PDB file of C-alpha atoms in Angstrom:
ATOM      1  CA  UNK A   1      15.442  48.124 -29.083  1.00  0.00           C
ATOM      2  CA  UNK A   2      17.655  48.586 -25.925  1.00  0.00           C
ATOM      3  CA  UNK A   3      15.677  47.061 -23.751  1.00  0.00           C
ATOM      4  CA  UNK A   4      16.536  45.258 -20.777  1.00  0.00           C
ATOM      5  CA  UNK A   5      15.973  41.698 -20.584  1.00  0.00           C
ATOM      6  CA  UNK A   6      18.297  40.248 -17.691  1.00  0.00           C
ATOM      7  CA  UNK A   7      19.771  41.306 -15.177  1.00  0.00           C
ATOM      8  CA  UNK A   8      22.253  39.789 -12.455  1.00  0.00           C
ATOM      9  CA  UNK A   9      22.621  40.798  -8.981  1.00  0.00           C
ATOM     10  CA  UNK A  10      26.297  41.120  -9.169  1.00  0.00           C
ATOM     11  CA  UNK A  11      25.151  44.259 -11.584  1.00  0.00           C
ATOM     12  CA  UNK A  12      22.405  45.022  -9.232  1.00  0.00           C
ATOM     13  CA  UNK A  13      25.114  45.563  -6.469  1.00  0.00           C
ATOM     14  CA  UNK A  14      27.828  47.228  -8.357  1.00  0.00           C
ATOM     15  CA  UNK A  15      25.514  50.390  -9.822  1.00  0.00           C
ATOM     16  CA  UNK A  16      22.976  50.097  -7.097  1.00  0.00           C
ATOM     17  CA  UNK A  17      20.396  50.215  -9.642  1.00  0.00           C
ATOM     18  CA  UNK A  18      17.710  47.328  -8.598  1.00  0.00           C
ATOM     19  CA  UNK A  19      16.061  44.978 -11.084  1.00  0.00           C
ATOM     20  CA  UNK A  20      13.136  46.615 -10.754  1.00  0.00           C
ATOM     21  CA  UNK A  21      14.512  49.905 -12.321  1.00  0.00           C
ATOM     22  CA  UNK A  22      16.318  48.236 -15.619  1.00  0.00           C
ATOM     23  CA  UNK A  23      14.291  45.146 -16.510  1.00  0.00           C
ATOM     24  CA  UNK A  24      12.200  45.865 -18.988  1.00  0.00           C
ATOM     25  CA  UNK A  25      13.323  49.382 -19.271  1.00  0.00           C
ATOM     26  CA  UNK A  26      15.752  51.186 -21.970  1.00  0.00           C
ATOM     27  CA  UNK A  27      19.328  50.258 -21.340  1.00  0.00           C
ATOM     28  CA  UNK A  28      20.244  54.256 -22.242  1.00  0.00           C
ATOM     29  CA  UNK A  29      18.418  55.283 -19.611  1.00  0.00           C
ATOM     30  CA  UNK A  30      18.855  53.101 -16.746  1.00  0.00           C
ATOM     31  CA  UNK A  31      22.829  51.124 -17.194  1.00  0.00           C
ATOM     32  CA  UNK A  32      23.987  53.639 -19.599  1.00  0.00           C
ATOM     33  CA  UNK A  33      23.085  56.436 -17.570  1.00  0.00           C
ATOM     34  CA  UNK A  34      24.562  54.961 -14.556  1.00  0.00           C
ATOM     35  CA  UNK A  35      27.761  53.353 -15.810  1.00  0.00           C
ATOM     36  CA  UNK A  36      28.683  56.835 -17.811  1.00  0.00           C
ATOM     37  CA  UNK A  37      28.097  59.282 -15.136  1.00  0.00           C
ATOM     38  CA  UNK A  38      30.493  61.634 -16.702  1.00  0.00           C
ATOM     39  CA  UNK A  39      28.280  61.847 -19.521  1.00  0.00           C
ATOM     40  CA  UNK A  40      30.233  60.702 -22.650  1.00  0.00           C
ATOM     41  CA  UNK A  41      27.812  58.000 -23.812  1.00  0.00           C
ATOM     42  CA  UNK A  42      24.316  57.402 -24.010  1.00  0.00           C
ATOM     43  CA  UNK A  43      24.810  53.615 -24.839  1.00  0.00           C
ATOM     44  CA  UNK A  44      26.113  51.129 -23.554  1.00  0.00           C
ATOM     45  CA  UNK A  45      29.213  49.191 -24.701  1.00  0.00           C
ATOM     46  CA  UNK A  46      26.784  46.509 -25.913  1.00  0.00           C
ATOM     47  CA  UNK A  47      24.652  48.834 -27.629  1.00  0.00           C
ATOM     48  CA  UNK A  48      27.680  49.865 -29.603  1.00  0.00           C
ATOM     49  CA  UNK A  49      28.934  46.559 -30.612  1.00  0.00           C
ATOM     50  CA  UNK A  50      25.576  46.058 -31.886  1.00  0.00           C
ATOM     51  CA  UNK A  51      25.659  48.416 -33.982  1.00  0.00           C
ATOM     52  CA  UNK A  52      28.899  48.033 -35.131  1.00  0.00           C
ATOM     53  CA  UNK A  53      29.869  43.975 -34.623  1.00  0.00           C
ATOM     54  CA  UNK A  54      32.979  43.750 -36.632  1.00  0.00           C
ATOM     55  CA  UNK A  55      33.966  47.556 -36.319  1.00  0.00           C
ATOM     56  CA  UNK A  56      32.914  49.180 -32.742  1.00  0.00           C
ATOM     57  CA  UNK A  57      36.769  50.146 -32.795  1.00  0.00           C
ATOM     58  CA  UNK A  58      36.608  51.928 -35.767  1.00  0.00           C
ATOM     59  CA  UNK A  59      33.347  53.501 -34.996  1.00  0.00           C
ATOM     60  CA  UNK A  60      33.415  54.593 -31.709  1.00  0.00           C
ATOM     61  CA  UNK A  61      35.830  55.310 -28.570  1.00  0.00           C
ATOM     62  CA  UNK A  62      36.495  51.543 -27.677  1.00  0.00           C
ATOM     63  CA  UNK A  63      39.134  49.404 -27.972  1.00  0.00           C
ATOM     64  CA  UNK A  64      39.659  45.758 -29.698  1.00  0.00           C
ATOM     65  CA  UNK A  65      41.405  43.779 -26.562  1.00  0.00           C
ATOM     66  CA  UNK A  66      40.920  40.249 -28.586  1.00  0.00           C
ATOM     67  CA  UNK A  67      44.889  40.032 -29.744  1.00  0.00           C
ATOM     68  CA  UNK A  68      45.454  40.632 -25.918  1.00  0.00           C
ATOM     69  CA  UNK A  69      44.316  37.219 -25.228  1.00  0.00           C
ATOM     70  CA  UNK A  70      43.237  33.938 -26.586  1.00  0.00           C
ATOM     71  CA  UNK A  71      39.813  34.200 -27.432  1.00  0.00           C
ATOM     72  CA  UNK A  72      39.881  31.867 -30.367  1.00  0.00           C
ATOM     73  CA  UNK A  73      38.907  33.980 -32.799  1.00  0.00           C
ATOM     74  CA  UNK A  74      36.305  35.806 -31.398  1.00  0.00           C
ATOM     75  CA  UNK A  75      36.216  39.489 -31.291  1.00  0.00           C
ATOM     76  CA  UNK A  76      35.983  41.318 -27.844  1.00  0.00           C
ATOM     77  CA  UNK A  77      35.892  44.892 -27.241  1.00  0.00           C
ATOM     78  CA  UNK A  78      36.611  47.179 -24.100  1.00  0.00           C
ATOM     79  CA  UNK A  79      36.193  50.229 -22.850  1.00  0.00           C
ATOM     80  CA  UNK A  80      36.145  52.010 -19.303  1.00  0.00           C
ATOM     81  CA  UNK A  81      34.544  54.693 -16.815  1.00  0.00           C
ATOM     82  CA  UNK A  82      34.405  56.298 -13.771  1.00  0.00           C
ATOM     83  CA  UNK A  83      31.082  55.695 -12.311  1.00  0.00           C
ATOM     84  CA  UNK A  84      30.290  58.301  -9.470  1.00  0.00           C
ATOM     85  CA  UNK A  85      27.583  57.838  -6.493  1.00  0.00           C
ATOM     86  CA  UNK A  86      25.819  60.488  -4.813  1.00  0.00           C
ATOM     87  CA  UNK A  87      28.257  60.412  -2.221  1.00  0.00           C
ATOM     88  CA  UNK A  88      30.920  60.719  -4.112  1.00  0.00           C
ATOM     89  CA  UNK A  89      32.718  57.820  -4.470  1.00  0.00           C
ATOM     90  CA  UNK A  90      34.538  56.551  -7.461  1.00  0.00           C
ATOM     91  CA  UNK A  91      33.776  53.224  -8.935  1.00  0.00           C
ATOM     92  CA  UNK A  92      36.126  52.581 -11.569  1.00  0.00           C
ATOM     93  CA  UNK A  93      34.385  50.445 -14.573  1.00  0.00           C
ATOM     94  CA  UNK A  94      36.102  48.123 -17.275  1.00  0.00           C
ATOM     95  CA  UNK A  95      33.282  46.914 -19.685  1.00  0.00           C
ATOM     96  CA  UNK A  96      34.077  43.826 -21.792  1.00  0.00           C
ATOM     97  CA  UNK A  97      31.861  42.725 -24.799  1.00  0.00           C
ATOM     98  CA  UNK A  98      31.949  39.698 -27.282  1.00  0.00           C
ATOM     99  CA  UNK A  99      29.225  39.605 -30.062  1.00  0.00           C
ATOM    100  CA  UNK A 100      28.187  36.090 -31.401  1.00  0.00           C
ATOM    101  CA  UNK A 101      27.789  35.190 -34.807  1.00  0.00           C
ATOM    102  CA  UNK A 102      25.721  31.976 -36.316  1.00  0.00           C
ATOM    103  CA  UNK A 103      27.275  30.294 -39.273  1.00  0.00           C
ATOM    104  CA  UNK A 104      26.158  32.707 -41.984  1.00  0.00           C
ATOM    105  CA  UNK A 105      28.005  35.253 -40.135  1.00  0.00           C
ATOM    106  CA  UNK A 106      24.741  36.942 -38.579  1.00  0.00           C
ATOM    107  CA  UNK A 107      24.631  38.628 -35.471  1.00  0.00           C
ATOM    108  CA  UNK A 108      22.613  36.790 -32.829  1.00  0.00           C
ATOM    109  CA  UNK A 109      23.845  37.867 -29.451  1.00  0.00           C
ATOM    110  CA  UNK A 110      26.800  40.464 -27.660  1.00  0.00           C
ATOM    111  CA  UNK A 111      27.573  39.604 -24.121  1.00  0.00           C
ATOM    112  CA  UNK A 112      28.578  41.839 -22.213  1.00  0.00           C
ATOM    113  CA  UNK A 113      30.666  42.212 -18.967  1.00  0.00           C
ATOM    114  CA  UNK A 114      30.768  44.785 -16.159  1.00  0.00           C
ATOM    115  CA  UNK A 115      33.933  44.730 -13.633  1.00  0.00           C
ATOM    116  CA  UNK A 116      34.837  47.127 -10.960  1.00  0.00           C
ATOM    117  CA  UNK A 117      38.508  47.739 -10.956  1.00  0.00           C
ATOM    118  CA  UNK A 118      38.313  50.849  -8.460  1.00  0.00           C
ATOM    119  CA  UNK A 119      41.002  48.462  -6.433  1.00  0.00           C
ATOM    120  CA  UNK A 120      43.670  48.618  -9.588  1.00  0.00           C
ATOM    121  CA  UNK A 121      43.029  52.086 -10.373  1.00  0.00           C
ATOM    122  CA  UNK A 122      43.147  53.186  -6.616  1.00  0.00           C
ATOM    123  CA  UNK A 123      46.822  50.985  -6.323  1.00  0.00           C
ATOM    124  CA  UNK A 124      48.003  52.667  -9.369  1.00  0.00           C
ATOM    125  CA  UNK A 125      46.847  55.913  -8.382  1.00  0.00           C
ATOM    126  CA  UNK A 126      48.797  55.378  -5.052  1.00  0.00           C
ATOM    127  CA  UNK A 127      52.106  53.783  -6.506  1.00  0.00           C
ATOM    128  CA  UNK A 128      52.465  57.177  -8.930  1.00  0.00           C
ATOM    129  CA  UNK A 129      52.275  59.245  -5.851  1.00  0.00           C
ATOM    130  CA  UNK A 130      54.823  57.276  -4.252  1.00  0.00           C
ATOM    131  CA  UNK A 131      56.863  57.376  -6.901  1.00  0.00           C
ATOM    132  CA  UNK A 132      56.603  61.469  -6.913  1.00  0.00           C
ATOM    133  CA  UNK A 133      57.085  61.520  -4.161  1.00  0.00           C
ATOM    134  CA  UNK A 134      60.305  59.648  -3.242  1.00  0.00           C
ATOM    135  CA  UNK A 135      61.769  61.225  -6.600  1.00  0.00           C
ATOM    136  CA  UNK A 136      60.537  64.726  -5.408  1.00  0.00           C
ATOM    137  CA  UNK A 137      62.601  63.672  -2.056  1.00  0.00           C
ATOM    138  CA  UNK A 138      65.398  62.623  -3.952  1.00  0.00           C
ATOM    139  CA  UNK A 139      65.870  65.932  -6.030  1.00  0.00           C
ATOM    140  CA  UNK A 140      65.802  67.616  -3.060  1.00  0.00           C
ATOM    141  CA  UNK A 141      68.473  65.764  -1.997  1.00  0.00           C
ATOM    142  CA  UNK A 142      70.729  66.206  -4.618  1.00  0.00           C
ATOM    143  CA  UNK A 143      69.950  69.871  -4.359  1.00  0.00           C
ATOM    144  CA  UNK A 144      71.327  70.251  -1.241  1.00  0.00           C
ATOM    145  CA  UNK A 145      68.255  70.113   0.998  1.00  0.00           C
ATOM    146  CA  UNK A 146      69.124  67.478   3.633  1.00  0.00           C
ATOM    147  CA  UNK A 147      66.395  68.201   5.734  1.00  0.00           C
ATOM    148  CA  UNK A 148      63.901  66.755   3.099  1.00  0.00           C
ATOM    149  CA  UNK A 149      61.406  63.924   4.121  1.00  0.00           C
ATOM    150  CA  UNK A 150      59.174  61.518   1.330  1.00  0.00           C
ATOM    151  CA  UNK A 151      55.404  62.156   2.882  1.00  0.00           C
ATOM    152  CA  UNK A 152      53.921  59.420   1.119  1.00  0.00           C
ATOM    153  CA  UNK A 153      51.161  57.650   3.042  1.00  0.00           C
ATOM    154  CA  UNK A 154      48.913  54.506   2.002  1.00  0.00           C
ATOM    155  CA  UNK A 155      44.948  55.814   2.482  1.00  0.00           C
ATOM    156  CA  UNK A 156      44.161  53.431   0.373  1.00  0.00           C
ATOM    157  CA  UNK A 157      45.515  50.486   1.977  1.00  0.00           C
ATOM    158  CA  UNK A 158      46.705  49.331  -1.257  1.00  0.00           C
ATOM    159  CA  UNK A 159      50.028  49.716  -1.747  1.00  0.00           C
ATOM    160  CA  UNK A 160      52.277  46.567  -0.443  1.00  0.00           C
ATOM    161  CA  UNK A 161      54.453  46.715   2.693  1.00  0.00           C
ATOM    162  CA  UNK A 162      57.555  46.030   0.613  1.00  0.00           C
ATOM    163  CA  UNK A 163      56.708  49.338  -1.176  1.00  0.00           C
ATOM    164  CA  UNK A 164      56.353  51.127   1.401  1.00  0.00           C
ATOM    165  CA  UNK A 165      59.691  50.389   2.908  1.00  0.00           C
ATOM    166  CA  UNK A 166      61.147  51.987   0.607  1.00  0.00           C
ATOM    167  CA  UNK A 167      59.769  55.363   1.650  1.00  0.00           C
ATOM    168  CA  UNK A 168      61.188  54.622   5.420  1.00  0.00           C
ATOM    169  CA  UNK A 169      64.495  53.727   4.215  1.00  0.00           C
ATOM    170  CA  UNK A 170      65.072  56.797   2.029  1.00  0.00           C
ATOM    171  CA  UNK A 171      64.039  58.422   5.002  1.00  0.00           C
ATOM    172  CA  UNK A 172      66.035  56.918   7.170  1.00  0.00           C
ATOM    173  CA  UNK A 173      69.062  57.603   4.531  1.00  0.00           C
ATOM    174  CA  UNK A 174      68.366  61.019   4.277  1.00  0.00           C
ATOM    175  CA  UNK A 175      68.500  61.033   8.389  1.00  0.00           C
ATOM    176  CA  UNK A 176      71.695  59.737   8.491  1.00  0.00           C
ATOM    177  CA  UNK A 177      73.020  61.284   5.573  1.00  0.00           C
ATOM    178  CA  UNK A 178      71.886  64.772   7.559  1.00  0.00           C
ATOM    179  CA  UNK A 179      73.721  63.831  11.014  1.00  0.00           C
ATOM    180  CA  UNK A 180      76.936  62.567   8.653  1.00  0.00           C
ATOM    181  CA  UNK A 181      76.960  66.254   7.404  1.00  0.00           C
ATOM    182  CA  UNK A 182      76.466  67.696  10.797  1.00  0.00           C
ATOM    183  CA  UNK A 183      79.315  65.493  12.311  1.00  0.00           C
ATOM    184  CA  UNK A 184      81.437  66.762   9.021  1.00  0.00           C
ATOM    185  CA  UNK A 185      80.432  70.269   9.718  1.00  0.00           C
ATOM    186  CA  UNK A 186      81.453  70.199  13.459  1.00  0.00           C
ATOM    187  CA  UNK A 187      84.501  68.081  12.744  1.00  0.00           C
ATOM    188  CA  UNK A 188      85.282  71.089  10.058  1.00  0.00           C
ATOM    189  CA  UNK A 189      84.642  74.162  12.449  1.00  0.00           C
ATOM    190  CA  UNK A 190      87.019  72.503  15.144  1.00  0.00           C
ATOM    191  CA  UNK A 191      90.061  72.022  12.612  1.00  0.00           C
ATOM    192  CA  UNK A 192      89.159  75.733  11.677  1.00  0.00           C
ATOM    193  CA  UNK A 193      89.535  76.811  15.257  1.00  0.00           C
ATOM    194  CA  UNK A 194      92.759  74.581  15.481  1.00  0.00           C
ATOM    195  CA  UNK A 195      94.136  75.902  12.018  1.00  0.00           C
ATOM    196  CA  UNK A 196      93.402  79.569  13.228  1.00  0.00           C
ATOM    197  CA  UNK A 197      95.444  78.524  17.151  1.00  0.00           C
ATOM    198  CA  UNK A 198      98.095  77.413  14.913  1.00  0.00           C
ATOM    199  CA  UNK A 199      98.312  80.232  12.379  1.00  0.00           C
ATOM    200  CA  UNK A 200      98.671  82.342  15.941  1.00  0.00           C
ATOM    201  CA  UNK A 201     100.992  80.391  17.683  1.00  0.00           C
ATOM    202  CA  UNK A 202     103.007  81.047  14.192  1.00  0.00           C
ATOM    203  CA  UNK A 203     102.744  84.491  14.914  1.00  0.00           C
ATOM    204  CA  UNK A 204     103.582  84.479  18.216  1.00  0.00           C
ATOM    205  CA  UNK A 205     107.088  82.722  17.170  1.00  0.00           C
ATOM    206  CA  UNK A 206     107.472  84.927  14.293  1.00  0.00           C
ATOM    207  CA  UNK A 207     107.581  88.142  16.884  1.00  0.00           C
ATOM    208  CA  UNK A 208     109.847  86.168  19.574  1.00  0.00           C
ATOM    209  CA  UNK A 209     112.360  85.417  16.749  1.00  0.00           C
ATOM    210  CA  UNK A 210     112.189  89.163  15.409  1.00  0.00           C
ATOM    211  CA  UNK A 211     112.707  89.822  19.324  1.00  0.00           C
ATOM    212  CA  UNK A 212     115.934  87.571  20.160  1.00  0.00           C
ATOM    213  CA  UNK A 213     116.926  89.223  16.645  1.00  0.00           C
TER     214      UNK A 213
END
């Protein structure tokens, strides 16, 4: 009947909901609510599997993980969310759940599990910018804009320091690439000036010789 009959602290801490406000009370209400702040469910991933054991998949949004791993031949189902606070952070949500069966093939039991992944989904978050962004810098590049610079920076703190060398040694490329093109430039202007000395010295000879002529 959706009612809440345990509840870890591990849970407790990750939706800051106390036991006080889900033992005992309607799981739709009180985990439900909380884990699916966004609004797109009014059970929870449990709730679902219940209802559907051998077919949540087919049933509803989830998705059947178990030929992912070895789990024997159990059947485990996942599905994910966003979970917001009132202050606005993000707590990104995988939910894992496994129903049990006795030997007629019954239902008995679904266990569920709740894990916050807001590190993975703030790294991958982070490595797709970088990866814009050094691309972005790149096609720049190629376009002809050498004073381009990759912007990318780590708020996170997730991203590994082997990563982001890579943005300081594009840059660094770029940088040298730029004073290569000034050197080429300056090189080119003074073999213009020289080419144009010459082209008048030519001259110069050309009226001498129409002179001793």
């Amino acid at each position: 009947d959706h009612t809440v009959l345990a509840y870890n602290e591990a849970t407790c801490d990750q939706l800051s909901i106390g036991p006080e406000e889900a033992i005992g009370e309607d799981c739709r209400e009180s985990i439900a609510a909380a884990t699916y702040s966004d609004g797109r469910r009014h059970h929870t991933l449990a709730d679902r599997v219940v209802q559907h054991p051998r077919t949540a998949h087919e049933e509803h949004d989830v998705e059947r993980i178990d030929d992912r791993y070895e789990f024997g031949d159990r059947i485990v189902y996942e599905d994910r969310s966003v979970m917001q606070a009132s202050d606005g952070t993000e707590t990104h949500i995988v939910f894992e759940a496994m129903p049990f069966f006795d030997d007629g093939g019954d239902l008995v039991a679904v266990l569920e599990l709740v894990e916050d992944r807001s590190v993975e989904a703030r790294r991958e978050a982070s490595m797709t910018d970088l990866v814009e962004d050094v691309c972005t810098t790149l096609e720049a590049l190629a376009d002809g804009d050498f004073s381009a610079r990759a912007e990318f920076e780590d708020n996170n703190d997730v991203v590994e320091d082997e990563l982001l060398r890579i943005v300081r040694q594009v840059n660094d490329m770029i940088g040298e690439f730029e004073g290569l093109i000034e050197q080429v430039s300056e090189q080119t202007a003074t073999l213009a000036d020289s080419v144009a000395a010459a082209a008048d010295a030519a001259d110069n000879i050309d009226r001498q010789a129409a002179e001793q002529n």
